[in-house]
Short mmCIF file of N, CA and C and ligand atoms in Angstrom, two decimals:
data_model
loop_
_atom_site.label_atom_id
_atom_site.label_comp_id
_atom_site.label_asym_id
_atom_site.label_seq_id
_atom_site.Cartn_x
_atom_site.Cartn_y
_atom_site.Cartn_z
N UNK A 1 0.85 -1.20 0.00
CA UNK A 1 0.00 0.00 0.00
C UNK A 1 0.88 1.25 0.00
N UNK A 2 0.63 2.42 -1.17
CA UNK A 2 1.30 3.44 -0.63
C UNK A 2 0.96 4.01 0.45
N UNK A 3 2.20 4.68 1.15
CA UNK A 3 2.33 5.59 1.96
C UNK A 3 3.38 6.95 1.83
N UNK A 4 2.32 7.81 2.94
CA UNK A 4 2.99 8.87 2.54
C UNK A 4 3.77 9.60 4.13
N UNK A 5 4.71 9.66 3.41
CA UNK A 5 6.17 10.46 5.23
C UNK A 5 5.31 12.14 4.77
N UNK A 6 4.47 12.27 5.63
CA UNK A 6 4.02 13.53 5.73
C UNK A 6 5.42 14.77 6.11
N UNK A 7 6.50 14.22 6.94
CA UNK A 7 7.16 15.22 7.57
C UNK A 7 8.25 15.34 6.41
N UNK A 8 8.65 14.34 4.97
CA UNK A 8 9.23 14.46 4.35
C UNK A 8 9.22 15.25 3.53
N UNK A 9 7.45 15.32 3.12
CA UNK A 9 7.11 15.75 2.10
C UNK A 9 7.40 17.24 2.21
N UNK A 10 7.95 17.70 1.11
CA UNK A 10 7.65 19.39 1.09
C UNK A 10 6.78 20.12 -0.44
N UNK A 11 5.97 19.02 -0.82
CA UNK A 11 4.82 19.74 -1.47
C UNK A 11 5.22 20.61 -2.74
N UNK A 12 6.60 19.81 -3.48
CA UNK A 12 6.90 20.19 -4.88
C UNK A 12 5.94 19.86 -5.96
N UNK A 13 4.98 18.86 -5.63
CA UNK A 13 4.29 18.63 -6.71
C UNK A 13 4.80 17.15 -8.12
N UNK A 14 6.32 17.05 -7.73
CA UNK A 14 6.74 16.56 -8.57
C UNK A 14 6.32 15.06 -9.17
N UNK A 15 5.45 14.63 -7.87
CA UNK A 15 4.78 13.47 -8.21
C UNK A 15 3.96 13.51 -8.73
N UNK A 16 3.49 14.00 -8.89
CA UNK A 16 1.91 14.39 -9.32
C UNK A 16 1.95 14.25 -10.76
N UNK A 17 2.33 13.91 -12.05
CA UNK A 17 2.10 13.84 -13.41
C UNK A 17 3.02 12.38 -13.50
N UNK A 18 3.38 11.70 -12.08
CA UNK A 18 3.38 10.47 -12.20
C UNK A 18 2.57 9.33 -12.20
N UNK A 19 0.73 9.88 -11.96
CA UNK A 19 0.01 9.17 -11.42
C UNK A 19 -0.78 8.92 -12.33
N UNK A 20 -1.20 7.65 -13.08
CA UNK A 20 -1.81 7.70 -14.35
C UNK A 20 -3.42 7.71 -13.86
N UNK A 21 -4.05 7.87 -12.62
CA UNK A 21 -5.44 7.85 -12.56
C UNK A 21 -5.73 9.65 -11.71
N UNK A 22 -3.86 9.94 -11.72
CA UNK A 22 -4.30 11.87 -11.61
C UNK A 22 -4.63 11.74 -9.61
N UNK A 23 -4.48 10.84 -9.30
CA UNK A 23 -5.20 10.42 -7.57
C UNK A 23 -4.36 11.43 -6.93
N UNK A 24 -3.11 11.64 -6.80
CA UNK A 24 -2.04 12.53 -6.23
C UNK A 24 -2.42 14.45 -6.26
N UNK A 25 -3.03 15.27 -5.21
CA UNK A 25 -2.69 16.47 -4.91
C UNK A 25 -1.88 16.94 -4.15
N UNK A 26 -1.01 18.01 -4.44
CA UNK A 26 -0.30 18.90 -3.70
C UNK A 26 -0.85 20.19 -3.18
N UNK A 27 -1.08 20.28 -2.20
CA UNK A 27 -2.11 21.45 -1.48
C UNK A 27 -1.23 21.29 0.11
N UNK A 28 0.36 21.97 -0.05
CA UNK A 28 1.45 22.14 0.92
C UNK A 28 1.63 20.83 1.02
N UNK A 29 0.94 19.57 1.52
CA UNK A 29 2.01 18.37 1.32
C UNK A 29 1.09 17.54 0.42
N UNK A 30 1.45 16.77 0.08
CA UNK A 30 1.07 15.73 -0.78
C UNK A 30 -0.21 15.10 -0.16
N UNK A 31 -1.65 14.92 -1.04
CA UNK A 31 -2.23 13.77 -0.75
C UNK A 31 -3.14 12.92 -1.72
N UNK A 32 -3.52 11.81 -1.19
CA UNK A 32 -3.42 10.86 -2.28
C UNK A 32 -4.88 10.43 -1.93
N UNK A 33 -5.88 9.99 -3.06
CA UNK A 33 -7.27 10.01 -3.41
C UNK A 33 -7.27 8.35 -3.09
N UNK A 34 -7.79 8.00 -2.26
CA UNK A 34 -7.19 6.48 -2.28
C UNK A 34 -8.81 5.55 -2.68
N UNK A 35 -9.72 6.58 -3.43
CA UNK A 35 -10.70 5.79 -3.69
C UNK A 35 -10.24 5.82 -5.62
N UNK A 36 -9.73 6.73 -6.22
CA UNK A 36 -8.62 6.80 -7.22
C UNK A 36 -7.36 6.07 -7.60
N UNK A 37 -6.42 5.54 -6.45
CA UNK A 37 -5.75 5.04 -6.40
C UNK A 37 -5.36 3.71 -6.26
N UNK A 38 -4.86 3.03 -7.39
CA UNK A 38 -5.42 1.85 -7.75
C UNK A 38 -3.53 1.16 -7.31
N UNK A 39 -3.21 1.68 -6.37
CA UNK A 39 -1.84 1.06 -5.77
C UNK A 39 -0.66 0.81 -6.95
N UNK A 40 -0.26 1.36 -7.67
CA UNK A 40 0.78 1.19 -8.87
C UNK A 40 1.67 1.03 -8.67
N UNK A 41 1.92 1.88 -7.74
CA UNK A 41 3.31 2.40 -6.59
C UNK A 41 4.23 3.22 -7.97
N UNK A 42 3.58 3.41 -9.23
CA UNK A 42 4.38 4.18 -10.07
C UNK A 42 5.12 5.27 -10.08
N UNK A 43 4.30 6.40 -8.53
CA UNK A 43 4.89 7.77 -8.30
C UNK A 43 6.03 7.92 -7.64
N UNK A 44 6.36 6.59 -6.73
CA UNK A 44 7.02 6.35 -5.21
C UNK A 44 8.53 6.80 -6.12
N UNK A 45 9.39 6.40 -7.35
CA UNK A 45 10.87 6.64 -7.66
C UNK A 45 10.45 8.11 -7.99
N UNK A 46 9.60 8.91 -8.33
CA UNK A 46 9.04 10.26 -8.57
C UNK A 46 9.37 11.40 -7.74
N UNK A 47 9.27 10.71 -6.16
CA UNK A 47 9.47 11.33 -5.23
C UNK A 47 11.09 11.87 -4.85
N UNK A 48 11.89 13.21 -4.96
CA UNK A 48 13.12 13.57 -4.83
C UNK A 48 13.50 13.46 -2.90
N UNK A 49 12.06 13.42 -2.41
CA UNK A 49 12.66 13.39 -0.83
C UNK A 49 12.55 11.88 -0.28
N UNK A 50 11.82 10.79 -1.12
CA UNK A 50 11.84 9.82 -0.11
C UNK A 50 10.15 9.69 0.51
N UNK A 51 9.49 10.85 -0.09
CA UNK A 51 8.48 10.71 1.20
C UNK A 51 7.47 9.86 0.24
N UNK A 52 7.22 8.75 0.03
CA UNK A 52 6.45 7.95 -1.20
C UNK A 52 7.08 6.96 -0.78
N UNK A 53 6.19 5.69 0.23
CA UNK A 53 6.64 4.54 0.08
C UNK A 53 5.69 3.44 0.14
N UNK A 54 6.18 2.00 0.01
CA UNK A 54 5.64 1.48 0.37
C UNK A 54 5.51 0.98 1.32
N UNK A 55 4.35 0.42 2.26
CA UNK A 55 4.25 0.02 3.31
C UNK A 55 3.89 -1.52 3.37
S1 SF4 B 1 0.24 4.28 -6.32
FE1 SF4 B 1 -0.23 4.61 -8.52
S2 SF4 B 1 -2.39 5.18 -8.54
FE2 SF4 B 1 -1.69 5.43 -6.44
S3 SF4 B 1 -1.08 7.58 -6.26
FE3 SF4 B 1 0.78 6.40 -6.82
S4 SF4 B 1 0.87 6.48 -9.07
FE4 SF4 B 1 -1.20 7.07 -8.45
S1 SF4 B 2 7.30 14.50 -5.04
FE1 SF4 B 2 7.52 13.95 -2.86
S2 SF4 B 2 7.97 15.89 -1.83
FE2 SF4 B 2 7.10 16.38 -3.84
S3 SF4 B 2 4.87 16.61 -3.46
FE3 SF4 B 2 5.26 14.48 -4.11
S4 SF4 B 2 5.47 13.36 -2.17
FE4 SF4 B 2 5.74 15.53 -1.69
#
């Protein structure tokens, strides 16, 4: 299941055009639509801080 390091995140956005069902907003930290999110884990190497993992 993804997860997200809330304290990692600093809300670049950069994941976000990694997500092919678009589930991922940035609104200061990252969050993720998990009725959208169909677990890909495609965004998680996307992430430059780490904060995108799996659990
Ligand atoms: S796991 Fe896949 S579907 Fe879910 S937010 Fe990441 S890229 Fe999008
Ligand atoms: S790429 Fe990482 S740091 Fe940037 S918004 Fe996404 S989860 Fe947060």
């Amino acid at each position: 299941m993804l997860k997200i390091d809330e304290d990692r995140c600093v809300g670049c956005g950069l994941c976000m055009p990694s997500c092919p069902v678009e589930a991922l907003r940035a609104w200061g930290k990252i969050q993720v639509d998990r009725v959208l999110c169909n677990e890909c884990l495609e965004c998680i190497p996307n992430c430059p801080v780490d904060a995108l993992r799996e659990d």
